[in-house]
């Protein structure tokens, strides 16, 4: 938009600049992890799974772009709340619109994640003609269903879990008690999703066969979401963190 001789643009993740910059997070995380495991950067025997809260899919798109460039990332795992279009498309190929519902993790309340178009572009081998058809179908019908071929391609790289507010609050309390860590509601969605996907970051043994090293991406400070965190932890729990 141009106004008074100045040009303005948005820097939400509909702007390609946002996931491009977020790629750096994944590269940095990968390099820190190979240091921890004393592996050589680029060693494909040391893949890292990454779990992150997901709304518009900008951050996870940045991770996938880094993976496309050769960073040895394993599975990219999307933790979503009950506004679960990302979970549905990654689980059964249903990229279907549903009316948004209020949650305690409101920054990832998304009806249609616009960055899915970018992920779809890469999983189809950069087939822009097919992607245009898909997006037109979505625009006209509010529904796009991937066939088994493309769903298999998606599942090669992505997993997802759906998390309710109760589950999010429960994991916030558990992690504070066991790890003395307080996350924001969105990070807690990712932590709960990690547990649902079989990663035992908190306690117990993992149910993921041939478990890979796993990282959970924290996305904000709890102080930005005092009301939600206090509801989960209680006034005393909030004061302990504060």
mmCIF file of C-alpha atoms in Angstrom:
data_model
loop_
_atom_site.group_PDB
_atom_site.id
_atom_site.type_symbol
_atom_site.label_atom_id
_atom_site.label_comp_id
_atom_site.label_asym_id
_atom_site.label_seq_id
_atom_site.Cartn_x
_atom_site.Cartn_y
_atom_site.Cartn_z
ATOM 1 C CA UNK A 1 0.000 0.000 0.000
ATOM 2 C CA UNK A 2 1.310 3.454 -0.926
ATOM 3 C CA UNK A 3 0.431 6.465 1.210
ATOM 4 C CA UNK A 4 1.960 9.927 1.206
ATOM 5 C CA UNK A 5 4.926 8.816 -0.852
ATOM 6 C CA UNK A 6 5.682 5.932 1.457
ATOM 7 C CA UNK A 7 5.126 2.249 0.752
ATOM 8 C CA UNK A 8 3.829 -0.053 3.477
ATOM 9 C CA UNK A 9 3.570 -3.812 3.510
ATOM 10 C CA UNK A 10 2.476 -6.395 6.048
ATOM 11 C CA UNK A 11 5.024 -8.681 7.689
ATOM 12 C CA UNK A 12 2.644 -11.384 8.790
ATOM 13 C CA UNK A 13 3.413 -14.768 7.298
ATOM 14 C CA UNK A 14 1.382 -14.118 4.148
ATOM 15 C CA UNK A 15 4.500 -12.121 3.232
ATOM 16 C CA UNK A 16 7.145 -14.573 1.968
ATOM 17 C CA UNK A 17 9.749 -12.585 3.889
ATOM 18 C CA UNK A 18 8.393 -13.943 7.171
ATOM 19 C CA UNK A 19 8.953 -17.687 6.564
ATOM 20 C CA UNK A 20 12.238 -16.858 4.832
ATOM 21 C CA UNK A 21 13.476 -15.227 8.020
ATOM 22 C CA UNK A 22 11.997 -17.992 10.177
ATOM 23 C CA UNK A 23 14.164 -20.489 8.325
ATOM 24 C CA UNK A 24 17.034 -19.115 10.398
ATOM 25 C CA UNK A 25 15.413 -20.446 13.591
ATOM 26 C CA UNK A 26 15.447 -23.992 12.238
ATOM 27 C CA UNK A 27 19.015 -23.771 10.967
ATOM 28 C CA UNK A 28 20.192 -22.385 14.324
ATOM 29 C CA UNK A 29 18.313 -25.076 16.263
ATOM 30 C CA UNK A 30 19.733 -27.808 14.047
ATOM 31 C CA UNK A 31 23.302 -26.568 14.535
ATOM 32 C CA UNK A 32 22.882 -26.410 18.328
ATOM 33 C CA UNK A 33 21.484 -29.946 18.372
ATOM 34 C CA UNK A 34 24.331 -31.467 16.349
ATOM 35 C CA UNK A 35 26.726 -29.779 18.763
ATOM 36 C CA UNK A 36 24.887 -31.398 21.662
ATOM 37 C CA UNK A 37 25.079 -34.839 20.050
ATOM 38 C CA UNK A 38 28.646 -34.277 18.851
ATOM 39 C CA UNK A 39 27.629 -35.023 15.277
ATOM 40 C CA UNK A 40 28.881 -33.470 12.077
ATOM 41 C CA UNK A 41 26.594 -30.859 10.471
ATOM 42 C CA UNK A 42 24.888 -32.416 7.473
ATOM 43 C CA UNK A 43 25.071 -35.962 8.855
ATOM 44 C CA UNK A 44 21.822 -37.553 7.653
ATOM 45 C CA UNK A 45 22.144 -40.119 10.447
ATOM 46 C CA UNK A 46 21.395 -37.308 12.900
ATOM 47 C CA UNK A 47 17.974 -36.040 11.869
ATOM 48 C CA UNK A 48 16.105 -33.733 14.241
ATOM 49 C CA UNK A 49 12.303 -33.811 14.621
ATOM 50 C CA UNK A 50 10.741 -30.437 15.417
ATOM 51 C CA UNK A 51 7.397 -29.753 17.095
ATOM 52 C CA UNK A 52 5.826 -26.306 17.004
ATOM 53 C CA UNK A 53 2.497 -24.591 17.612
ATOM 54 C CA UNK A 54 0.873 -23.961 14.263
ATOM 55 C CA UNK A 55 -1.732 -21.483 13.081
ATOM 56 C CA UNK A 56 -1.241 -19.912 9.658
ATOM 57 C CA UNK A 57 1.606 -22.405 8.987
ATOM 58 C CA UNK A 58 4.196 -19.678 8.388
ATOM 59 C CA UNK A 59 6.735 -20.970 10.895
ATOM 60 C CA UNK A 60 6.406 -24.603 9.836
ATOM 61 C CA UNK A 61 6.723 -23.456 6.216
ATOM 62 C CA UNK A 62 10.023 -21.835 7.127
ATOM 63 C CA UNK A 63 11.120 -25.167 8.584
ATOM 64 C CA UNK A 64 10.089 -27.027 5.469
ATOM 65 C CA UNK A 65 11.919 -24.547 3.254
ATOM 66 C CA UNK A 66 15.049 -25.094 5.354
ATOM 67 C CA UNK A 67 14.586 -28.841 4.932
ATOM 68 C CA UNK A 68 14.154 -28.392 1.179
ATOM 69 C CA UNK A 69 17.489 -26.559 1.147
ATOM 70 C CA UNK A 70 19.184 -29.570 2.717
ATOM 71 C CA UNK A 71 19.022 -29.055 6.490
ATOM 72 C CA UNK A 72 18.677 -32.609 7.926
ATOM 73 C CA UNK A 73 15.338 -32.079 9.654
ATOM 74 C CA UNK A 74 13.251 -35.176 10.343
ATOM 75 C CA UNK A 75 9.511 -34.708 10.854
ATOM 76 C CA UNK A 76 7.935 -31.294 11.202
ATOM 77 C CA UNK A 77 5.136 -31.690 13.737
ATOM 78 C CA UNK A 78 2.274 -29.214 13.985
ATOM 79 C CA UNK A 79 0.569 -28.729 17.316
ATOM 80 C CA UNK A 80 -2.858 -27.182 16.774
ATOM 81 C CA UNK A 81 -5.817 -26.291 18.954
ATOM 82 C CA UNK A 82 -9.445 -27.191 18.186
ATOM 83 C CA UNK A 83 -9.288 -24.968 15.095
ATOM 84 C CA UNK A 84 -7.711 -27.982 13.495
ATOM 85 C CA UNK A 85 -7.657 -27.631 9.690
ATOM 86 C CA UNK A 86 -3.895 -28.269 9.711
ATOM 87 C CA UNK A 87 -4.372 -31.461 11.722
ATOM 88 C CA UNK A 88 -7.109 -32.633 9.356
ATOM 89 C CA UNK A 89 -5.142 -32.040 6.168
ATOM 90 C CA UNK A 90 -2.010 -33.705 7.575
ATOM 91 C CA UNK A 91 -3.996 -36.668 8.929
ATOM 92 C CA UNK A 92 -6.488 -37.431 6.162
ATOM 93 C CA UNK A 93 -6.015 -34.835 3.410
ATOM 94 C CA UNK A 94 -9.093 -32.730 4.300
ATOM 95 C CA UNK A 95 -8.294 -29.059 3.857
ATOM 96 C CA UNK A 96 -11.850 -28.040 4.694
ATOM 97 C CA UNK A 97 -12.971 -24.712 6.140
ATOM 98 C CA UNK A 98 -14.734 -24.661 9.505
ATOM 99 C CA UNK A 99 -15.963 -21.726 11.530
ATOM 100 C CA UNK A 100 -13.376 -20.550 14.035
ATOM 101 C CA UNK A 101 -13.826 -21.322 17.737
ATOM 102 C CA UNK A 102 -12.476 -19.351 20.676
ATOM 103 C CA UNK A 103 -9.573 -20.927 22.558
ATOM 104 C CA UNK A 104 -6.998 -19.964 25.184
ATOM 105 C CA UNK A 105 -4.277 -20.208 22.521
ATOM 106 C CA UNK A 106 -5.879 -17.528 20.377
ATOM 107 C CA UNK A 107 -2.819 -16.580 18.307
ATOM 108 C CA UNK A 108 -3.177 -19.889 16.447
ATOM 109 C CA UNK A 109 -6.945 -19.658 15.945
ATOM 110 C CA UNK A 110 -6.945 -19.965 12.161
ATOM 111 C CA UNK A 111 -9.766 -20.927 9.790
ATOM 112 C CA UNK A 112 -7.620 -21.382 6.654
ATOM 113 C CA UNK A 113 -3.804 -21.308 6.977
ATOM 114 C CA UNK A 114 -2.656 -19.383 3.947
ATOM 115 C CA UNK A 115 0.859 -20.841 3.992
ATOM 116 C CA UNK A 116 -0.460 -24.296 3.132
ATOM 117 C CA UNK A 117 -0.289 -23.131 -0.480
ATOM 118 C CA UNK A 118 3.490 -22.825 -0.143
ATOM 119 C CA UNK A 119 3.872 -26.261 1.432
ATOM 120 C CA UNK A 120 1.649 -27.762 -1.265
ATOM 121 C CA UNK A 121 3.823 -26.130 -3.915
ATOM 122 C CA UNK A 122 6.868 -28.012 -2.662
ATOM 123 C CA UNK A 123 5.231 -31.391 -2.038
ATOM 124 C CA UNK A 124 3.910 -31.373 -5.632
ATOM 125 C CA UNK A 125 7.365 -30.741 -7.052
ATOM 126 C CA UNK A 126 6.680 -27.019 -7.599
ATOM 127 C CA UNK A 127 3.669 -27.731 -9.813
ATOM 128 C CA UNK A 128 2.242 -24.211 -9.918
ATOM 129 C CA UNK A 129 -0.543 -25.177 -12.340
ATOM 130 C CA UNK A 130 -1.889 -27.839 -9.974
ATOM 131 C CA UNK A 131 -1.570 -25.503 -6.981
ATOM 132 C CA UNK A 132 -3.552 -22.832 -8.807
ATOM 133 C CA UNK A 133 -6.322 -25.392 -9.427
ATOM 134 C CA UNK A 134 -6.294 -26.419 -5.772
ATOM 135 C CA UNK A 135 -6.490 -22.866 -4.493
ATOM 136 C CA UNK A 136 -9.319 -22.014 -6.890
ATOM 137 C CA UNK A 137 -11.205 -25.070 -5.672
ATOM 138 C CA UNK A 138 -10.653 -23.973 -2.080
ATOM 139 C CA UNK A 139 -11.760 -20.425 -2.842
ATOM 140 C CA UNK A 140 -14.922 -21.546 -4.614
ATOM 141 C CA UNK A 141 -16.022 -24.448 -2.384
ATOM 142 C CA UNK A 142 -14.123 -23.928 0.894
ATOM 143 C CA UNK A 143 -13.020 -27.530 0.590
ATOM 144 C CA UNK A 144 -9.969 -29.218 -0.870
ATOM 145 C CA UNK A 145 -9.334 -32.943 -0.429
ATOM 146 C CA UNK A 146 -5.896 -34.297 -1.282
ATOM 147 C CA UNK A 147 -5.839 -37.641 -3.021
ATOM 148 C CA UNK A 148 -3.776 -40.487 -1.597
ATOM 149 C CA UNK A 149 -0.710 -39.649 -3.699
ATOM 150 C CA UNK A 150 -0.351 -36.134 -2.330
ATOM 151 C CA UNK A 151 -1.354 -37.138 1.192
ATOM 152 C CA UNK A 152 1.500 -39.659 1.216
ATOM 153 C CA UNK A 153 3.877 -36.924 0.103
ATOM 154 C CA UNK A 154 2.645 -34.643 2.876
ATOM 155 C CA UNK A 155 3.027 -37.385 5.491
ATOM 156 C CA UNK A 156 6.659 -37.943 4.493
ATOM 157 C CA UNK A 157 7.491 -34.645 6.127
ATOM 158 C CA UNK A 158 4.665 -33.665 8.492
ATOM 159 C CA UNK A 159 2.753 -34.951 11.510
ATOM 160 C CA UNK A 160 0.148 -33.190 13.617
ATOM 161 C CA UNK A 161 -1.821 -33.462 16.841
ATOM 162 C CA UNK A 162 -4.945 -31.635 18.002
ATOM 163 C CA UNK A 163 -4.954 -30.215 21.540
ATOM 164 C CA UNK A 164 -7.888 -28.979 23.619
ATOM 165 C CA UNK A 165 -7.685 -26.150 26.155
ATOM 166 C CA UNK A 166 -7.942 -28.679 28.992
ATOM 167 C CA UNK A 167 -5.014 -30.672 27.580
ATOM 168 C CA UNK A 168 -3.004 -27.494 27.099
ATOM 169 C CA UNK A 169 -3.623 -26.396 30.710
ATOM 170 C CA UNK A 170 -2.770 -29.857 32.004
ATOM 171 C CA UNK A 171 0.615 -29.933 30.281
ATOM 172 C CA UNK A 172 1.409 -26.418 31.531
ATOM 173 C CA UNK A 173 0.877 -27.650 35.093
ATOM 174 C CA UNK A 174 2.841 -30.874 34.524
ATOM 175 C CA UNK A 175 5.828 -29.122 32.992
ATOM 176 C CA UNK A 176 5.927 -26.505 35.739
ATOM 177 C CA UNK A 177 5.885 -29.271 38.348
ATOM 178 C CA UNK A 178 8.443 -31.583 36.713
ATOM 179 C CA UNK A 179 10.746 -29.224 34.815
ATOM 180 C CA UNK A 180 10.182 -25.902 36.632
ATOM 181 C CA UNK A 181 9.355 -24.367 33.261
ATOM 182 C CA UNK A 182 6.386 -22.163 32.438
ATOM 183 C CA UNK A 183 5.433 -21.796 28.811
ATOM 184 C CA UNK A 184 2.857 -19.648 27.101
ATOM 185 C CA UNK A 185 -0.396 -21.302 25.937
ATOM 186 C CA UNK A 186 0.864 -21.769 22.366
ATOM 187 C CA UNK A 187 4.126 -23.394 23.412
ATOM 188 C CA UNK A 188 2.024 -25.596 25.697
ATOM 189 C CA UNK A 189 -0.038 -26.668 22.683
ATOM 190 C CA UNK A 190 3.209 -27.842 21.071
ATOM 191 C CA UNK A 191 4.262 -29.639 24.275
ATOM 192 C CA UNK A 192 0.906 -31.417 24.524
ATOM 193 C CA UNK A 193 1.104 -32.292 20.822
ATOM 194 C CA UNK A 194 4.585 -33.756 21.328
ATOM 195 C CA UNK A 195 3.230 -36.053 24.024
ATOM 196 C CA UNK A 196 0.295 -37.082 21.835
ATOM 197 C CA UNK A 197 2.704 -37.898 19.026
ATOM 198 C CA UNK A 198 4.698 -40.148 21.334
ATOM 199 C CA UNK A 199 7.632 -37.961 22.353
ATOM 200 C CA UNK A 200 8.265 -38.311 26.075
ATOM 201 C CA UNK A 201 9.949 -34.976 26.721
ATOM 202 C CA UNK A 202 8.376 -34.646 30.182
ATOM 203 C CA UNK A 203 8.634 -38.106 31.748
ATOM 204 C CA UNK A 204 8.267 -41.755 30.859
ATOM 205 C CA UNK A 205 9.409 -43.531 27.715
ATOM 206 C CA UNK A 206 8.738 -42.477 24.159
ATOM 207 C CA UNK A 207 6.319 -44.526 22.082
ATOM 208 C CA UNK A 208 7.887 -43.345 18.809
ATOM 209 C CA UNK A 209 9.778 -46.230 17.265
ATOM 210 C CA UNK A 210 13.424 -45.474 16.477
ATOM 211 C CA UNK A 211 13.019 -42.155 18.268
ATOM 212 C CA UNK A 212 14.814 -39.170 16.771
ATOM 213 C CA UNK A 213 16.093 -36.217 18.760
ATOM 214 C CA UNK A 214 13.213 -33.764 19.129
ATOM 215 C CA UNK A 215 12.966 -30.037 19.722
ATOM 216 C CA UNK A 216 9.881 -28.075 20.797
ATOM 217 C CA UNK A 217 9.830 -24.488 19.569
ATOM 218 C CA UNK A 218 8.692 -21.988 22.223
ATOM 219 C CA UNK A 219 6.984 -19.008 20.649
ATOM 220 C CA UNK A 220 6.287 -16.328 23.261
ATOM 221 C CA UNK A 221 6.743 -15.252 26.852
ATOM 222 C CA UNK A 222 4.029 -16.278 29.335
ATOM 223 C CA UNK A 223 3.744 -12.625 30.381
ATOM 224 C CA UNK A 224 1.965 -11.887 27.094
ATOM 225 C CA UNK A 225 -0.792 -14.315 28.091
ATOM 226 C CA UNK A 226 -1.122 -13.776 31.840
ATOM 227 C CA UNK A 227 -4.852 -14.481 31.937
ATOM 228 C CA UNK A 228 -4.588 -17.856 30.198
ATOM 229 C CA UNK A 229 -1.507 -18.948 32.130
ATOM 230 C CA UNK A 230 -3.115 -17.948 35.428
ATOM 231 C CA UNK A 231 -6.219 -19.945 34.554
ATOM 232 C CA UNK A 232 -3.994 -22.974 33.965
ATOM 233 C CA UNK A 233 -1.627 -22.614 36.923
ATOM 234 C CA UNK A 234 -3.709 -20.664 39.421
ATOM 235 C CA UNK A 235 -2.764 -17.397 41.077
ATOM 236 C CA UNK A 236 -0.034 -19.042 43.143
ATOM 237 C CA UNK A 237 1.476 -20.720 40.082
ATOM 238 C CA UNK A 238 1.565 -17.403 38.264
ATOM 239 C CA UNK A 239 3.185 -15.628 41.223
ATOM 240 C CA UNK A 240 5.874 -18.309 41.433
ATOM 241 C CA UNK A 241 6.800 -17.666 37.825
ATOM 242 C CA UNK A 242 6.433 -13.884 38.027
#
